[in-house]
Tab-separated table of C-alpha atoms and ligand atoms in Angstrom:
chain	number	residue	atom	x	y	z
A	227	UNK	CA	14.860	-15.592	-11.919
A	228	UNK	CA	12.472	-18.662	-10.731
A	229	UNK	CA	10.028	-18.887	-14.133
A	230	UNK	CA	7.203	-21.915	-13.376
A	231	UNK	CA	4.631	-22.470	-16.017
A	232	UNK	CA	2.002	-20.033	-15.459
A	233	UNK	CA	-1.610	-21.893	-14.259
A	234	UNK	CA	-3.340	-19.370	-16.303
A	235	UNK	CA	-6.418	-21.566	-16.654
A	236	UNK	CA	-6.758	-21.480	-12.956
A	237	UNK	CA	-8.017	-17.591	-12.621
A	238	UNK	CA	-11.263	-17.312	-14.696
A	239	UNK	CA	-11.689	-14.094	-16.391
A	240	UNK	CA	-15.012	-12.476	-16.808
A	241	UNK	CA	-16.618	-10.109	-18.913
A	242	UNK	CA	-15.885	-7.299	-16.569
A	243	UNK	CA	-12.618	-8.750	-15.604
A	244	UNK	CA	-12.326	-9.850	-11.944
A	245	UNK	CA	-11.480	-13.446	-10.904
A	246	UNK	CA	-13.753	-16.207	-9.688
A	247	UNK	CA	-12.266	-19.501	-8.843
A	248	UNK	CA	-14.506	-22.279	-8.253
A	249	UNK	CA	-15.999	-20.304	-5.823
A	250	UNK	CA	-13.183	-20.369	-3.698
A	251	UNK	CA	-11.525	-16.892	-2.350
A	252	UNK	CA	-8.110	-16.877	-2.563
A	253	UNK	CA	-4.950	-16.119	-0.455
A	254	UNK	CA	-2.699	-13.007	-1.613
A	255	UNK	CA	-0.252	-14.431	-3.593
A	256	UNK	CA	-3.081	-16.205	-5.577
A	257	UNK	CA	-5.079	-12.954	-5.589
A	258	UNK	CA	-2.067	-11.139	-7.060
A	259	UNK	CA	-1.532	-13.705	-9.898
A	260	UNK	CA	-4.860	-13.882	-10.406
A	261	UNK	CA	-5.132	-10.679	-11.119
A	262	UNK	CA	-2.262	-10.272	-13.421
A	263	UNK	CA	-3.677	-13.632	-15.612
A	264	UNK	CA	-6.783	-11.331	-16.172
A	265	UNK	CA	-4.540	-8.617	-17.157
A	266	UNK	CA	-2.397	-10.876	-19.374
A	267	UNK	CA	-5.155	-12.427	-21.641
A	268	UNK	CA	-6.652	-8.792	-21.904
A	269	UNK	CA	-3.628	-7.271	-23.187
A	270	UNK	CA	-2.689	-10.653	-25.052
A	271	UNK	CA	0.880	-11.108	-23.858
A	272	UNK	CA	2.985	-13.460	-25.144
A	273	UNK	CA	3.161	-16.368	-22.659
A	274	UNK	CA	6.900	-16.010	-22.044
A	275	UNK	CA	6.148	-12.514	-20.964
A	276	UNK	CA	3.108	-13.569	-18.968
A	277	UNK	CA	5.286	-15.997	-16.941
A	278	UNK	CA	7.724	-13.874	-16.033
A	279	UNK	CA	4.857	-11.487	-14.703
A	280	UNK	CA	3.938	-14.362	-12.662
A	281	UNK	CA	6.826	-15.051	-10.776
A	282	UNK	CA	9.274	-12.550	-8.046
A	283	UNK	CA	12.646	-12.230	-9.583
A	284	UNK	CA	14.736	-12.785	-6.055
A	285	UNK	CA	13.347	-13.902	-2.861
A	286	UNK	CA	15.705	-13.748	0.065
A	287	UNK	CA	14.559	-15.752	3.513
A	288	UNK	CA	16.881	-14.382	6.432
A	289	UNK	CA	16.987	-15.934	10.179
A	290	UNK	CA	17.595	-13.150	12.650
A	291	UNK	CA	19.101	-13.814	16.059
A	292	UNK	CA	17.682	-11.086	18.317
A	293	UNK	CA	18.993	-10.385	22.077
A	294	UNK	CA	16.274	-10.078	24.054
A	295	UNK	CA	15.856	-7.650	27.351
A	296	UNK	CA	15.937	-11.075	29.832
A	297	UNK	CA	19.257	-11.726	27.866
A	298	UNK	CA	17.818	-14.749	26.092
A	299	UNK	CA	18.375	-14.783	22.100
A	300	UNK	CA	15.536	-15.308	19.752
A	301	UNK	CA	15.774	-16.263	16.332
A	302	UNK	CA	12.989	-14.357	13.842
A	303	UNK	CA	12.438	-15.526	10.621
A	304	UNK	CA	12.141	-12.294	7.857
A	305	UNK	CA	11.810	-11.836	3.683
A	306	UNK	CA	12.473	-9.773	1.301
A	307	UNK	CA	11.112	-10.091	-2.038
A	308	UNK	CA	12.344	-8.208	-5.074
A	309	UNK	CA	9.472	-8.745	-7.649
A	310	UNK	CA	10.510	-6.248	-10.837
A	311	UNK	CA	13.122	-4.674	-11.306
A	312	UNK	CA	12.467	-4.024	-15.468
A	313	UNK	CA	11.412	0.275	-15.032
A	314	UNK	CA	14.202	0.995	-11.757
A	315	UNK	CA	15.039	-0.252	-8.531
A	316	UNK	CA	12.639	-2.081	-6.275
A	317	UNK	CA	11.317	-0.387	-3.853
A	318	UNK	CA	8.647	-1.331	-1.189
A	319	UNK	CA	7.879	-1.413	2.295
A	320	UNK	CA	8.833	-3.484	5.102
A	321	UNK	CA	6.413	-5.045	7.611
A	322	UNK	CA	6.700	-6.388	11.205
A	323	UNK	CA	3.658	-8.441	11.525
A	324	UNK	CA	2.649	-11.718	13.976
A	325	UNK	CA	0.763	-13.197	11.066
A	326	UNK	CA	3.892	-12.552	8.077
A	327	UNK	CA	3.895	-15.055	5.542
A	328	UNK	CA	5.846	-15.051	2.242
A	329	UNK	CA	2.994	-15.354	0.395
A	330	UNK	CA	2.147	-11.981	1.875
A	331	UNK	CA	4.687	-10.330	0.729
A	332	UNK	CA	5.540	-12.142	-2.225
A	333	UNK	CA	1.565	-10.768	-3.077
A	334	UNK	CA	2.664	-7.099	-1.888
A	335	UNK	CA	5.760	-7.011	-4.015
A	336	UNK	CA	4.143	-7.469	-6.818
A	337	UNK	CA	1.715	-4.735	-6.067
A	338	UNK	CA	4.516	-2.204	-5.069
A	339	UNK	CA	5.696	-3.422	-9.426
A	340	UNK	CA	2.493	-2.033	-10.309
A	341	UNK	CA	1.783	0.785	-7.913
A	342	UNK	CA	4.773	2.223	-8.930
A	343	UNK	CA	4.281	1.748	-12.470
A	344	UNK	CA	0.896	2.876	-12.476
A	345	UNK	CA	1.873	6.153	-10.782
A	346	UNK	CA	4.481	6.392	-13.343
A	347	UNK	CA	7.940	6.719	-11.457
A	348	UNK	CA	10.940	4.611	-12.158
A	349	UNK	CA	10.676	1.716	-9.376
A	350	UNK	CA	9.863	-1.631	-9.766
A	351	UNK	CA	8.431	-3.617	-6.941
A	352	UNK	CA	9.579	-5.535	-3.761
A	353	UNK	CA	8.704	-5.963	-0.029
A	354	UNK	CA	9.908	-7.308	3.289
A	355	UNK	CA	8.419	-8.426	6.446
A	356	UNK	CA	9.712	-10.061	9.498
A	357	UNK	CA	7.547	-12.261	12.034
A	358	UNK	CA	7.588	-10.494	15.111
A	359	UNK	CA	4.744	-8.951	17.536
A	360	UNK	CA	6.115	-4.890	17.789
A	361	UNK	CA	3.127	-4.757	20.305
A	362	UNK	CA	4.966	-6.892	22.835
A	363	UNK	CA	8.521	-5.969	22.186
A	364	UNK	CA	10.141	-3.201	24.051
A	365	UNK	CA	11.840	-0.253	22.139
A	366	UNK	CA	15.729	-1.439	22.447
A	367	UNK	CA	14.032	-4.921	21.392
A	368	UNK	CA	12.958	-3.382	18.086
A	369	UNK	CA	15.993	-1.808	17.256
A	370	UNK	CA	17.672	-4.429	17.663
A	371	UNK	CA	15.373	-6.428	15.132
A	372	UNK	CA	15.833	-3.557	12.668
A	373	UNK	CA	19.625	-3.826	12.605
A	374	UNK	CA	19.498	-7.875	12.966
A	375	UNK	CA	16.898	-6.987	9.248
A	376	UNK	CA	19.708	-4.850	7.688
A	377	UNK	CA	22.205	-7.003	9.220
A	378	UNK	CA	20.743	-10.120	7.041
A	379	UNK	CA	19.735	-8.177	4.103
A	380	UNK	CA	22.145	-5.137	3.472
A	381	UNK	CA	24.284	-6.448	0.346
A	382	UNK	CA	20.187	-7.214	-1.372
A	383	UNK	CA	19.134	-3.628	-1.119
A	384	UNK	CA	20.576	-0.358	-1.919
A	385	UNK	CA	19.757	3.218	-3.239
A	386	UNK	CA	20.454	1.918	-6.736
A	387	UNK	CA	19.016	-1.606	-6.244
A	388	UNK	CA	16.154	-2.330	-3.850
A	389	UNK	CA	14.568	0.907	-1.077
A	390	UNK	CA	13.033	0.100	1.744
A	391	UNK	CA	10.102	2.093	3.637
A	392	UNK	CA	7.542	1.866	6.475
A	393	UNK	CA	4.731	-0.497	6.353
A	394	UNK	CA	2.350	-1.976	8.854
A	395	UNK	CA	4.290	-1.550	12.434
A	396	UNK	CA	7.226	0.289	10.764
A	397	UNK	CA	7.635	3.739	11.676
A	398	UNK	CA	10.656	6.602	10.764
A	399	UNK	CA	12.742	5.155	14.226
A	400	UNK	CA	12.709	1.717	12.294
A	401	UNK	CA	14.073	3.810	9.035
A	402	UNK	CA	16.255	5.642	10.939
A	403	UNK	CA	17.824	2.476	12.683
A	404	UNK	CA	18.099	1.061	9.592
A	405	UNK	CA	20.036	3.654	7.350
A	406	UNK	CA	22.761	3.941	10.352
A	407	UNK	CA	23.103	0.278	10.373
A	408	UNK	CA	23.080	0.081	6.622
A	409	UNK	CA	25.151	2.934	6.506
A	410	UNK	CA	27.588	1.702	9.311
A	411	UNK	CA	28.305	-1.493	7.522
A	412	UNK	CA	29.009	0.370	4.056
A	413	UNK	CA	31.339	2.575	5.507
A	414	UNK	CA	29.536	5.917	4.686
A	415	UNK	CA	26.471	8.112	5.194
A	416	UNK	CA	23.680	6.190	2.999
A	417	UNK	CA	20.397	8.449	3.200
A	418	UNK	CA	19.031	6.981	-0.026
A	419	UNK	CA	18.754	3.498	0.955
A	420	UNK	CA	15.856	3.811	2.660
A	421	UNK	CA	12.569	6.540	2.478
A	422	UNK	CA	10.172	7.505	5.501
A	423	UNK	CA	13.078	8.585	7.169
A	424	UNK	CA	12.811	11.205	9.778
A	425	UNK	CA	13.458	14.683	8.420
A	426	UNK	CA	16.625	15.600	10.497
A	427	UNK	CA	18.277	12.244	8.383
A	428	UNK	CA	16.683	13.125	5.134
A	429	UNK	CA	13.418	12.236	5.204
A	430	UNK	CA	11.075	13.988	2.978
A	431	UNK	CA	8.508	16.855	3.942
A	432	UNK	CA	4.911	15.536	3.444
A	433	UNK	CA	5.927	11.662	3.746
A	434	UNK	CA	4.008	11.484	6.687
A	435	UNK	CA	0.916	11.881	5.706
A	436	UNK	CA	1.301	11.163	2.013
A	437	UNK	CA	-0.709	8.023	1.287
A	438	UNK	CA	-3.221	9.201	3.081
A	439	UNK	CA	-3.307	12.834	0.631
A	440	UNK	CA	-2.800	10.741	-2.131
A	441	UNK	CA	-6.049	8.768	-1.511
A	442	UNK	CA	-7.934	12.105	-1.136
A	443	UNK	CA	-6.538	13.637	-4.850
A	444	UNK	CA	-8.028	10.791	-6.068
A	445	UNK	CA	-11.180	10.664	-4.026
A	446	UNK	CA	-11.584	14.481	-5.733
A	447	UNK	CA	-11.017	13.193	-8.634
A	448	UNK	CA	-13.319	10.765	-8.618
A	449	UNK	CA	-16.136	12.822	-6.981
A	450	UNK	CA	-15.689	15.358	-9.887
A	451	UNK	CA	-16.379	12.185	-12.264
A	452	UNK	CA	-19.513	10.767	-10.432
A	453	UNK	CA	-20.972	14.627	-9.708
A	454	UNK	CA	-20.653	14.095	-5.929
A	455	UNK	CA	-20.539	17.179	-4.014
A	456	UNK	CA	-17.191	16.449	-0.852
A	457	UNK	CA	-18.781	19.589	0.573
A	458	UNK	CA	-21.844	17.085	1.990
A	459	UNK	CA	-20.511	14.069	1.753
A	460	UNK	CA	-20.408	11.525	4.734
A	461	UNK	CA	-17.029	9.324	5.174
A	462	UNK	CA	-16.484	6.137	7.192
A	463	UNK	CA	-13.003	5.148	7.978
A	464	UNK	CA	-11.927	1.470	8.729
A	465	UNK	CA	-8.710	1.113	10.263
A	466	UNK	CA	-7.220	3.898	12.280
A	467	UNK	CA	-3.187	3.738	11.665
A	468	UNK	CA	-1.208	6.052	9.481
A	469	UNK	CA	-3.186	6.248	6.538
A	470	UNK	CA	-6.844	5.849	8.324
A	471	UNK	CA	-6.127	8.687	10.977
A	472	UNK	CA	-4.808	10.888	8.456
A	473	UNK	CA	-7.589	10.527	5.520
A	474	UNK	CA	-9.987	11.730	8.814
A	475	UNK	CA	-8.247	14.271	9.654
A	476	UNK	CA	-6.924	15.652	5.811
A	477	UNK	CA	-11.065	14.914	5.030
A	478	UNK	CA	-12.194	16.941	8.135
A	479	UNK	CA	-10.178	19.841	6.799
A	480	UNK	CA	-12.699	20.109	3.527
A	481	UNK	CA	-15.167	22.523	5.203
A	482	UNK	CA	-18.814	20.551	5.281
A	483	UNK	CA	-17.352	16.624	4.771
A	484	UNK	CA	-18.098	14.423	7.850
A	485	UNK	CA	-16.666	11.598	8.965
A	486	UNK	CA	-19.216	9.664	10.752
A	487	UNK	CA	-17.029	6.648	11.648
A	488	UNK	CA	-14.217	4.768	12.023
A	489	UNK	CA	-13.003	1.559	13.492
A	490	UNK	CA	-9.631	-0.201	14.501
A	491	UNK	CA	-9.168	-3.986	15.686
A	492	UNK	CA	-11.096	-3.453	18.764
A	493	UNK	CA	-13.948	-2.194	16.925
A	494	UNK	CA	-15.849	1.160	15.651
A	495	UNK	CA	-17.442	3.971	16.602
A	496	UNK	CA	-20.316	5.853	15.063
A	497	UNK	CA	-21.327	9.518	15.402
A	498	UNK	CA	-24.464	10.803	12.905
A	499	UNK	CA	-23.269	14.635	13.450
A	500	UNK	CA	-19.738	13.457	12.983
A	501	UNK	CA	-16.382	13.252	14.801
A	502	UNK	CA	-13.497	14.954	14.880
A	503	UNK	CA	-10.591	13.018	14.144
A	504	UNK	CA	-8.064	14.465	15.690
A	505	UNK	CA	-10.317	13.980	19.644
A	506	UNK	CA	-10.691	10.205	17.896
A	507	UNK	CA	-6.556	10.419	17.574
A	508	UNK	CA	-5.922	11.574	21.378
A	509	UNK	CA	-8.468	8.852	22.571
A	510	UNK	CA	-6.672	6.164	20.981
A	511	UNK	CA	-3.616	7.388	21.876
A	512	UNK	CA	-4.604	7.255	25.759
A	513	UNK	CA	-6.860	4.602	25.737
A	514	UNK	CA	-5.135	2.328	22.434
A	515	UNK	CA	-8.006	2.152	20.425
A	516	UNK	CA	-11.123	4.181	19.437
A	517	UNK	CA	-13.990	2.760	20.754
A	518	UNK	CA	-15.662	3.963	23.820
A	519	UNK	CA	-14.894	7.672	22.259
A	520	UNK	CA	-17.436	10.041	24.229
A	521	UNK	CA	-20.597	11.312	22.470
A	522	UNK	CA	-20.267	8.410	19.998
A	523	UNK	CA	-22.137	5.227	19.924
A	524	UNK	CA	-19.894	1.703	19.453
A	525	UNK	CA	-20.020	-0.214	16.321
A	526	UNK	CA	-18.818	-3.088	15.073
A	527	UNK	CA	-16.499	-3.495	12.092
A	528	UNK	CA	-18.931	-5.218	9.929
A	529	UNK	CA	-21.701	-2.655	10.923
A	530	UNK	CA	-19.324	0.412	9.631
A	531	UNK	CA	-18.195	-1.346	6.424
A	532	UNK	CA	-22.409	-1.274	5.656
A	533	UNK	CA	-22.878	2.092	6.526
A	534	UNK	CA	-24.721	4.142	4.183
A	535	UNK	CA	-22.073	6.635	3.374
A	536	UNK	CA	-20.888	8.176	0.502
A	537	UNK	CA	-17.133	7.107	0.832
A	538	UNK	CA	-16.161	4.050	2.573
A	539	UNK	CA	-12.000	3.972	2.671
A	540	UNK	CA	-10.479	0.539	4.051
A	541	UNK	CA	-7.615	1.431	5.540
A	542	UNK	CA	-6.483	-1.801	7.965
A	543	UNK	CA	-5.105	-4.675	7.043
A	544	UNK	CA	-6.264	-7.059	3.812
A	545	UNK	CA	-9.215	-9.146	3.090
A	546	UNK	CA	-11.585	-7.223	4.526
A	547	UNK	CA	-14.489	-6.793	1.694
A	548	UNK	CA	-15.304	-10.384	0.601
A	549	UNK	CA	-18.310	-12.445	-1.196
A	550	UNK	CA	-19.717	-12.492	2.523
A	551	UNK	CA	-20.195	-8.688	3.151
A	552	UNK	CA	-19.793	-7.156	-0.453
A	553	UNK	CA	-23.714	-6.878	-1.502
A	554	UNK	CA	-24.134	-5.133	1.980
A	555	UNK	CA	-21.427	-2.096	0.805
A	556	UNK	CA	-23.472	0.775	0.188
A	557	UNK	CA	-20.716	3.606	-0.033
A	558	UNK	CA	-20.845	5.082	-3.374
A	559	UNK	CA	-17.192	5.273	-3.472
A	560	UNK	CA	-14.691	2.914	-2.044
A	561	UNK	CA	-11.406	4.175	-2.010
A	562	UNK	CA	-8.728	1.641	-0.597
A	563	UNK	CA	-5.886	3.257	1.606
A	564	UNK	CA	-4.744	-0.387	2.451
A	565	UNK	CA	-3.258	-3.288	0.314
A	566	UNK	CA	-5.385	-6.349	-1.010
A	567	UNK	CA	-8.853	-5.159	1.283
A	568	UNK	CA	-11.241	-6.513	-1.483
A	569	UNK	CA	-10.792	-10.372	-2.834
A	570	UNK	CA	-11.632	-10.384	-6.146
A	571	UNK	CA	-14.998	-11.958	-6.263
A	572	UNK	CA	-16.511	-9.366	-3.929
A	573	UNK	CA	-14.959	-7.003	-6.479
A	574	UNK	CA	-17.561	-8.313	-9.296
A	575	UNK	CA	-20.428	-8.123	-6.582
A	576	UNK	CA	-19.217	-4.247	-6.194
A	577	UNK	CA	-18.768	-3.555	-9.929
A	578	UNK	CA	-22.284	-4.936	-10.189
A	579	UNK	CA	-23.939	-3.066	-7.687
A	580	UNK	CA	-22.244	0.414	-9.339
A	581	UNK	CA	-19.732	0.985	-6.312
A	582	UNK	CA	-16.769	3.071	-7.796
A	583	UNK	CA	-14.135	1.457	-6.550
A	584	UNK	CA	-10.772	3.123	-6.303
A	585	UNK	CA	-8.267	0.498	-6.804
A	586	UNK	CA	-5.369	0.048	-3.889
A	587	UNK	CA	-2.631	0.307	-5.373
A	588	UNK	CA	-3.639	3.725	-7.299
A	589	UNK	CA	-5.112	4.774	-3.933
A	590	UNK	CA	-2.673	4.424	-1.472
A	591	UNK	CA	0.249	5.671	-4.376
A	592	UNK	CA	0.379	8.361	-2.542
A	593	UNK	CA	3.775	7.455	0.210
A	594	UNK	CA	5.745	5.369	-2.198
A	595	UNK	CA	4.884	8.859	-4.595
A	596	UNK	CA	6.617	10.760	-1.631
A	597	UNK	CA	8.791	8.642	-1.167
A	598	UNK	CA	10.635	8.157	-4.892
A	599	UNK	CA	10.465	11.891	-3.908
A	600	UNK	CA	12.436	11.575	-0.925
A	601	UNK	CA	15.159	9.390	-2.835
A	602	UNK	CA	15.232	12.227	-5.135
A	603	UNK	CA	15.961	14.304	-2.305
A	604	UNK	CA	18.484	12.575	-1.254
A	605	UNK	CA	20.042	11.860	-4.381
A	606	UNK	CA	20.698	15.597	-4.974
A	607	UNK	CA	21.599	16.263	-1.398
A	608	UNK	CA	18.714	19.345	-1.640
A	609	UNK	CA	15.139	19.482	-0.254
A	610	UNK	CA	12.262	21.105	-1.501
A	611	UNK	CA	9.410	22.998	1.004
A	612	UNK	CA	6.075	20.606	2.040
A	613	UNK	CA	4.058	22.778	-0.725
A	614	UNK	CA	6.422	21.713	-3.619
A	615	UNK	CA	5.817	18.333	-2.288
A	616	UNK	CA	1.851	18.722	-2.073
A	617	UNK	CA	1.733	20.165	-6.007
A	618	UNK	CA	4.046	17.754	-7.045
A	619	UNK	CA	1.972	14.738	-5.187
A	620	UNK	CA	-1.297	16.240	-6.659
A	621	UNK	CA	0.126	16.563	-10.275
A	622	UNK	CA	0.668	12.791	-10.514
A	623	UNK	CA	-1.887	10.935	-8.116
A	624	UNK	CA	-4.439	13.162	-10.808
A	625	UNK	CA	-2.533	12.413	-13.942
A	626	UNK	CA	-2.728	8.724	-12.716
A	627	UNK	CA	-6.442	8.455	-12.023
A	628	UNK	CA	-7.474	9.786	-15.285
A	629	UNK	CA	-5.037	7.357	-16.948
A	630	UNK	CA	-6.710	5.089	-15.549
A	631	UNK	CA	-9.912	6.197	-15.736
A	632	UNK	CA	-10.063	6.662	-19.544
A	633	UNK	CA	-8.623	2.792	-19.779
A	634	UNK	CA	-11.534	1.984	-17.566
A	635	UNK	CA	-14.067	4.014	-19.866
A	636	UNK	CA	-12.269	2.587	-23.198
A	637	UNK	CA	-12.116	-1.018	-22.368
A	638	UNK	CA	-15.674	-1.130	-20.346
A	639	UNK	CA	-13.942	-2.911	-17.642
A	640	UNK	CA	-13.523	-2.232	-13.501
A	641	UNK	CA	-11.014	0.651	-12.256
A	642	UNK	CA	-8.815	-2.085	-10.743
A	643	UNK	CA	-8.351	-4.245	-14.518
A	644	UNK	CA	-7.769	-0.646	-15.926
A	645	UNK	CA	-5.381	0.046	-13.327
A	646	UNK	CA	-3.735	-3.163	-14.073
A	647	UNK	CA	-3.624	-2.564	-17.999
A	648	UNK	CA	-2.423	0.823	-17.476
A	649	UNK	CA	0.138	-0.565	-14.915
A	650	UNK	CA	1.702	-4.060	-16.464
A	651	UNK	CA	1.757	-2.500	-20.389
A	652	UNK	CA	4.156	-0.373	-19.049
A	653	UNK	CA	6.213	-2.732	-17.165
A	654	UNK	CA	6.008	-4.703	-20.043
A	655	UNK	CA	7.206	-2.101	-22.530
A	656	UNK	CA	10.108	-1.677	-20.287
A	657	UNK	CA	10.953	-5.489	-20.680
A	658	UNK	CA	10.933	-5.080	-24.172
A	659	UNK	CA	12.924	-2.381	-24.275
A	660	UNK	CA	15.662	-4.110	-21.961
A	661	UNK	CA	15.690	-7.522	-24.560
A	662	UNK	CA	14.002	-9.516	-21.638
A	663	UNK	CA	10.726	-10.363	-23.922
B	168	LIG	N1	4.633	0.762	2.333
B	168	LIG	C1	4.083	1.756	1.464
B	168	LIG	C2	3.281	1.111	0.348
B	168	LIG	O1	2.831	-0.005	0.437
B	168	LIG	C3	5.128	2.716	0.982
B	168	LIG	C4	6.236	2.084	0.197
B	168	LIG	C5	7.382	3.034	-0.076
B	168	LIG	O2	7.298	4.193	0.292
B	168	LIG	O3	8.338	2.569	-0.669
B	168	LIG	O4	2.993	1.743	-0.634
């Protein structure tokens, strides 16, 4: 375990909680510790303990040489980073991204610690990412990455030690590549060793869709709290992968909602009657991206994050409400599908202006929820039906927001510092429990 002294001066806590930093925004890995300094002085942990919070436990670097079609090898640099491990395994995502860094996912592994705590099943954190561009790789290219990942990484993961999953660019092929290389170089049929799997090797009912019906029990949730009626309300979608197309098209389902936008990294599109998601979905499918959608007028990104709506749900990649744009959010509810979209100092400006946020890693619970299902699954070798799946997924995404929610209400603080009390005192207790503190 790598323990540096924790800068704990560096984040300054506020009265409500967030981070400023000499004005500065901050890049992930300094988000994430910033955010668990604020947490630390508010629960008053013992430094030792703080420290270790601050750190991953095991970061592994791997070089993987990759045939390419033209016959040439290329060598692609990946990571996996296993940040807790004090409540269960890790488990955590893995990413194939152009613009990977460790920081990235040394920020995101720490999240998956508290995501999973805060959602209360037994997982610590970890994620892994390799720095690639899917985009311009052909299929047999990609598999061949995935095994060249497992390859490099197979004796640091393991149904009892670290589970992967998809992330951004990761799909159920990826998993299923995976587990039969994993699988091949144990010597036996390994389904638990990875979730998101395709359902004729295990995968889970429901897994598809389940961050994006995680967000929405909470968005209920938090309706019911702020006496909004999700029979009128208007919805704007950024982002337009896994979790943004389904949260449209789960939210279009609730007779009377309306999604009136949604973007993806070509830009937006705007309709005031609404659209229906699932014409948006076949558009992008045939066209690759959702603008230029008929009967709806183009946007840009920045104009549908200031939409007057009464959920806004970032659901694209990180950093994407800042001090620049945050005054202009006029959603009454943001609830983030994706990881790290709001830096903390545009955070404040929300919590200032009375935007509810719904913290990330509470909001997008919902697949790693699934998929600690899914491992159960697969642990008993016996599957449940999708409903099962929906009541169970309901039951704790719920429990979990009110948890939070009444530490929110208690300590008069944001939902994300309540989500992070809520989160790291249990981690914590775990620690104690193990003789680590
Ligand atoms: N990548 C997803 C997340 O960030 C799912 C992780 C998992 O299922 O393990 O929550």
């Amino acid at each position: 375990m790598s323990l540096s002294k924790p800068n704990a001066s560096a984040g300054i806590a506020t009265k409500k909680g967030s981070i400023s930093l000499n004005n500065k925004e901050l890049n992930s890995f300094e988000m994430a510790q910033s955010q668990i300094d604020t947490a630390a002085e508010m629960l008053n942990l013992a430094p030792g303990t703080h420290t270790i919070l601050r750190e991953p436990m095991k970061e592994l670097h791997v070089s993987i040489p990759v045939r390419l079609d033209n016959g040439k090898i290329k060598i692609f640099k990946g990571f996996r980073v296993q940040y807790n491990n004090a409540r269960g395994p890790c488990k955590g995502g893995i990413r194939f991204h152009p613009d990977e860094t460790i920081d990235t996912i040394k920020a995101l592994a720490a999240w998956m610690t508290w995501k999973c705590a805060v959602v209360d099943i037994p997982f610590g954190g970890s994620k892994g990412g390799v720095i690639c561009n899917p985009k311009e790789m052909s299929s047999s290219e990609v598999e061949r990455l995935s095994r060249g990942y497992i390859d490099a990484v197979w004796e640091f993961i393991g149904p009892d030690r670290d589970i992967p999953a998809p992330d951004v660019y990761t799909n159920p092929q990826v998993m299923a590549w995976m587990m039969d290389e994993y699988s091949k170089l144990k010597g036996c049929i390994s389904p638990g060793v990875i979730t998101g799997k395709p359902i004729a090797l295990g995968g889970s009912l429901g897994r598809g869709d389940a961050t994006a019906r995680g967000a929405l029990y909470t968005i209920v949730e938090a309706a019911r709290h702020l006496n909004i009626d999700l029979a009128e309300a208007t919805v704007a979608v950024e982002g337009y992968g896994n979790a943004g197309s389904n949260i449209a098209i789960l939210r279009n389902d609730i007779p009377g909602a309306r999604i009136v936008a949604v973007s993806d990294s070509k830009g937006g599109i705007y309709s005031k009657q609404g659209l229906d998601p699932h014409k948006v979905l076949e558009h992008k499918m045939e066209t690759s991206s959702v603008i230029n959608f008929p009967q709806a007028e183009n946007i840009s990104n920045s104009d549908l994050l200031e939409l007057g709506v009464d959920i806004l749900c970032p659901a694209a990649l990180g950093n994407t409400i800042t001090q620049a744009n945050a005054s202009k959010i006029r959603a009454k509810i943001v609830a983030e599908l994706s990881n790290g979209p709001t830096t903390p100092q545009a955070d404040e400006i929300l919590y200032d202006n009375g935007v509810f946020v719904i913290p990330d890693f509470l909001c997008n619970a919902g697949g790693v929820t699934v998929s600690y299902f899914e491992w159960v699954q697969n642990t008993y070798n016996y599957y449940w039906e999708e409903e099962e799946i929906h009541q169970k997924l309901n039951k704790k995404m719920s429990k979990a927001f009110h948890n939070v929610l009444a530490e929110s209400l208690k300590r008069k603080v944001n939902m994300r510092v309540a989500a992070y009390l809520v989160a790291v005192s249990r981690v914590v207790e775990a620690m104690k429990w193990r003789g680590w503190v």
